[in-house]
XYZ file of C-alpha atoms in Angstrom:
149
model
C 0.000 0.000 0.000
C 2.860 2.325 0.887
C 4.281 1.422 -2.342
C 1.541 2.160 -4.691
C 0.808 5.922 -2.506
C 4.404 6.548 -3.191
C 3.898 5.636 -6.892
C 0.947 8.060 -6.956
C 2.403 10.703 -5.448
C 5.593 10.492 -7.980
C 3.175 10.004 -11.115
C 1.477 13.084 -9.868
C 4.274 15.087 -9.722
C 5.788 14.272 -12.896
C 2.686 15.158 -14.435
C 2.384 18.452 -13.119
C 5.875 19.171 -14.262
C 5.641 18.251 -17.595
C 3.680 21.680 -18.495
C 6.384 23.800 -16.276
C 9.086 22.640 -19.070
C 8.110 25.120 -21.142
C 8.450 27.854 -19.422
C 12.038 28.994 -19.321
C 14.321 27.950 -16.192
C 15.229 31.625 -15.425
C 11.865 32.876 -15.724
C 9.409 33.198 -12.859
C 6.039 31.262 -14.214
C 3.772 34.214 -13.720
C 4.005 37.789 -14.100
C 2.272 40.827 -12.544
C -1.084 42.413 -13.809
C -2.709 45.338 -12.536
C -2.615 46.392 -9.010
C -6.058 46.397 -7.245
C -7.051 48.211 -4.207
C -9.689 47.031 -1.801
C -11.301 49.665 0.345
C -13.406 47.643 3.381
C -16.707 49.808 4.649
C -19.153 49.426 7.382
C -22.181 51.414 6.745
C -24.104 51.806 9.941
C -27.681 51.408 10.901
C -29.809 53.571 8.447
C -27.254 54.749 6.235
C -27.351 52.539 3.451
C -29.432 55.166 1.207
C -27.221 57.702 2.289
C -23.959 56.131 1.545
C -25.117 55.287 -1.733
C -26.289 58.011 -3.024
C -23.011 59.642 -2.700
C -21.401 56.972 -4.199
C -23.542 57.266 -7.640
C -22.958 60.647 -7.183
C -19.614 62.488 -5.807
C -17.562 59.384 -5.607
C -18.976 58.047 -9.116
C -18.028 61.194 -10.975
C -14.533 61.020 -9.485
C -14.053 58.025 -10.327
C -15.307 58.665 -13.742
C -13.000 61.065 -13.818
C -9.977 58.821 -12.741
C -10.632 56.609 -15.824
C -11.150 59.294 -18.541
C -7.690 60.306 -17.526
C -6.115 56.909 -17.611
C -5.258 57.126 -14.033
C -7.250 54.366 -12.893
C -8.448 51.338 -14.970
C -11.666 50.704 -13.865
C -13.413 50.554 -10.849
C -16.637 48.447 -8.764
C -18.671 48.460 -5.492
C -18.933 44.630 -4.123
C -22.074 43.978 -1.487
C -20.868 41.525 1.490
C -24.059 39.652 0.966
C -23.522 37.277 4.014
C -21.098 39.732 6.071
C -20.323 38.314 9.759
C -19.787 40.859 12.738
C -16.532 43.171 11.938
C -16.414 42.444 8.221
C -17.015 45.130 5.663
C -21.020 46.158 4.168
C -19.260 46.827 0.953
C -15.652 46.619 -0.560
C -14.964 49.402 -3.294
C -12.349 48.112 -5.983
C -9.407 49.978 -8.071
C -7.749 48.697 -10.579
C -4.941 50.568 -11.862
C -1.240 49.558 -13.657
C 0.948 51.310 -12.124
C 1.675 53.643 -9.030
C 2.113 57.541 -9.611
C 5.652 60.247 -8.811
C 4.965 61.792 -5.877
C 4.712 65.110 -8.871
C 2.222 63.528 -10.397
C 0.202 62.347 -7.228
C 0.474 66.116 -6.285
C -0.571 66.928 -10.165
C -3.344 64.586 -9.859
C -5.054 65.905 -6.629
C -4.778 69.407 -7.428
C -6.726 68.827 -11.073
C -9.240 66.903 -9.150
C -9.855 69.488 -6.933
C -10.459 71.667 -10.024
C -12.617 69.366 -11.562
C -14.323 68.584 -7.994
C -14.631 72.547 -7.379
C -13.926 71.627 -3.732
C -10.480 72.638 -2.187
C -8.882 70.521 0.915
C -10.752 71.950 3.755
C -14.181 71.313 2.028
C -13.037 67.625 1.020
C -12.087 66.849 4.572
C -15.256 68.112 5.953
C -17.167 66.275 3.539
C -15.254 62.965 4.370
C -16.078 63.793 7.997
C -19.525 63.986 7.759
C -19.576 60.632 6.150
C -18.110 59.481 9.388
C -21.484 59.494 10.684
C -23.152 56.789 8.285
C -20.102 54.618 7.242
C -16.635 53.624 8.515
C -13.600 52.574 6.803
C -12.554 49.410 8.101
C -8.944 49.490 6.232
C -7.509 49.221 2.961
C -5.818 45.845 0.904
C -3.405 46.554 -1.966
C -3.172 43.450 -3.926
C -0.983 42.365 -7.048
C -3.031 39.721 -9.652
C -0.806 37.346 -11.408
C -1.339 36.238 -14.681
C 0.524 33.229 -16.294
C 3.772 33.570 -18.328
C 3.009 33.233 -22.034
């Protein structure tokens, strides 16, 4: 019995690394993608409506905004239909290729505020008074691999 598990196990093996031989021995098997960012949110009691409303609104037209100028690739809002306690109402997605200067973060921010018509102080408060209805649990920045042609 110990034999024939062995046997197994090697077959297995050797089958799985019959496709790897293709793939160059100094190459890594799978490269990087886009990065995507994962923004957790609690919405509290009553302040589902709220919440999104502004998201089809202000934070819809941003990120509009974000794709018309290539800065972003796309974005989406995921529901947590089965959430247990301490785990985010909804996760809102990013997908982008590549990170910014620190120039260009700076050039980026300042056009949105243009585009916006809001300057810092008015963007904080607004961010604030969300507070109230939602929470922002944390953020995940995450790397998808795609196989090495």
């Amino acid at each position: 019995m110990k034999h024939l598990l062995k046997s197994a196990l090697v077959a297995s093996a050797l089958a799985f690394a019959v496709p790897h031989a293709a793939v160059a021995q100094d190459e890594y098997p799978l490269t990087g993608a886009e990065w995507i960012e994962v923004t957790g949110i609690s919405i509290e009691d009553g302040g589902g409506y709220k919440y999104a409303t502004w998201l089809a609104t202000e934070w819809r037209k941003r990120m509009d905004y974000a794709v018309s100028q290539g800065w972003i690739e796309s974005y989406e809002i995921w529901s947590n239909s089965h959430g247990r306690a301490d785990e985010p109402d909804l996760w809102l997605i990013t997908r982008f290729d590549s990170f910014e200067s620190n120039e260009e973060w700076e050039a980026r921010n300042r056009q949105m505020r243009a585009y916006m018509q809001r300057n810092i102080q008015q963007l904080q408060t607004e961010s604030g008074d969300r507070a109230k209805y939602r929470t922002v649990l944390g953020d995940v920045l995450i790397k998808r691999l795609v196989w090495r042609d």
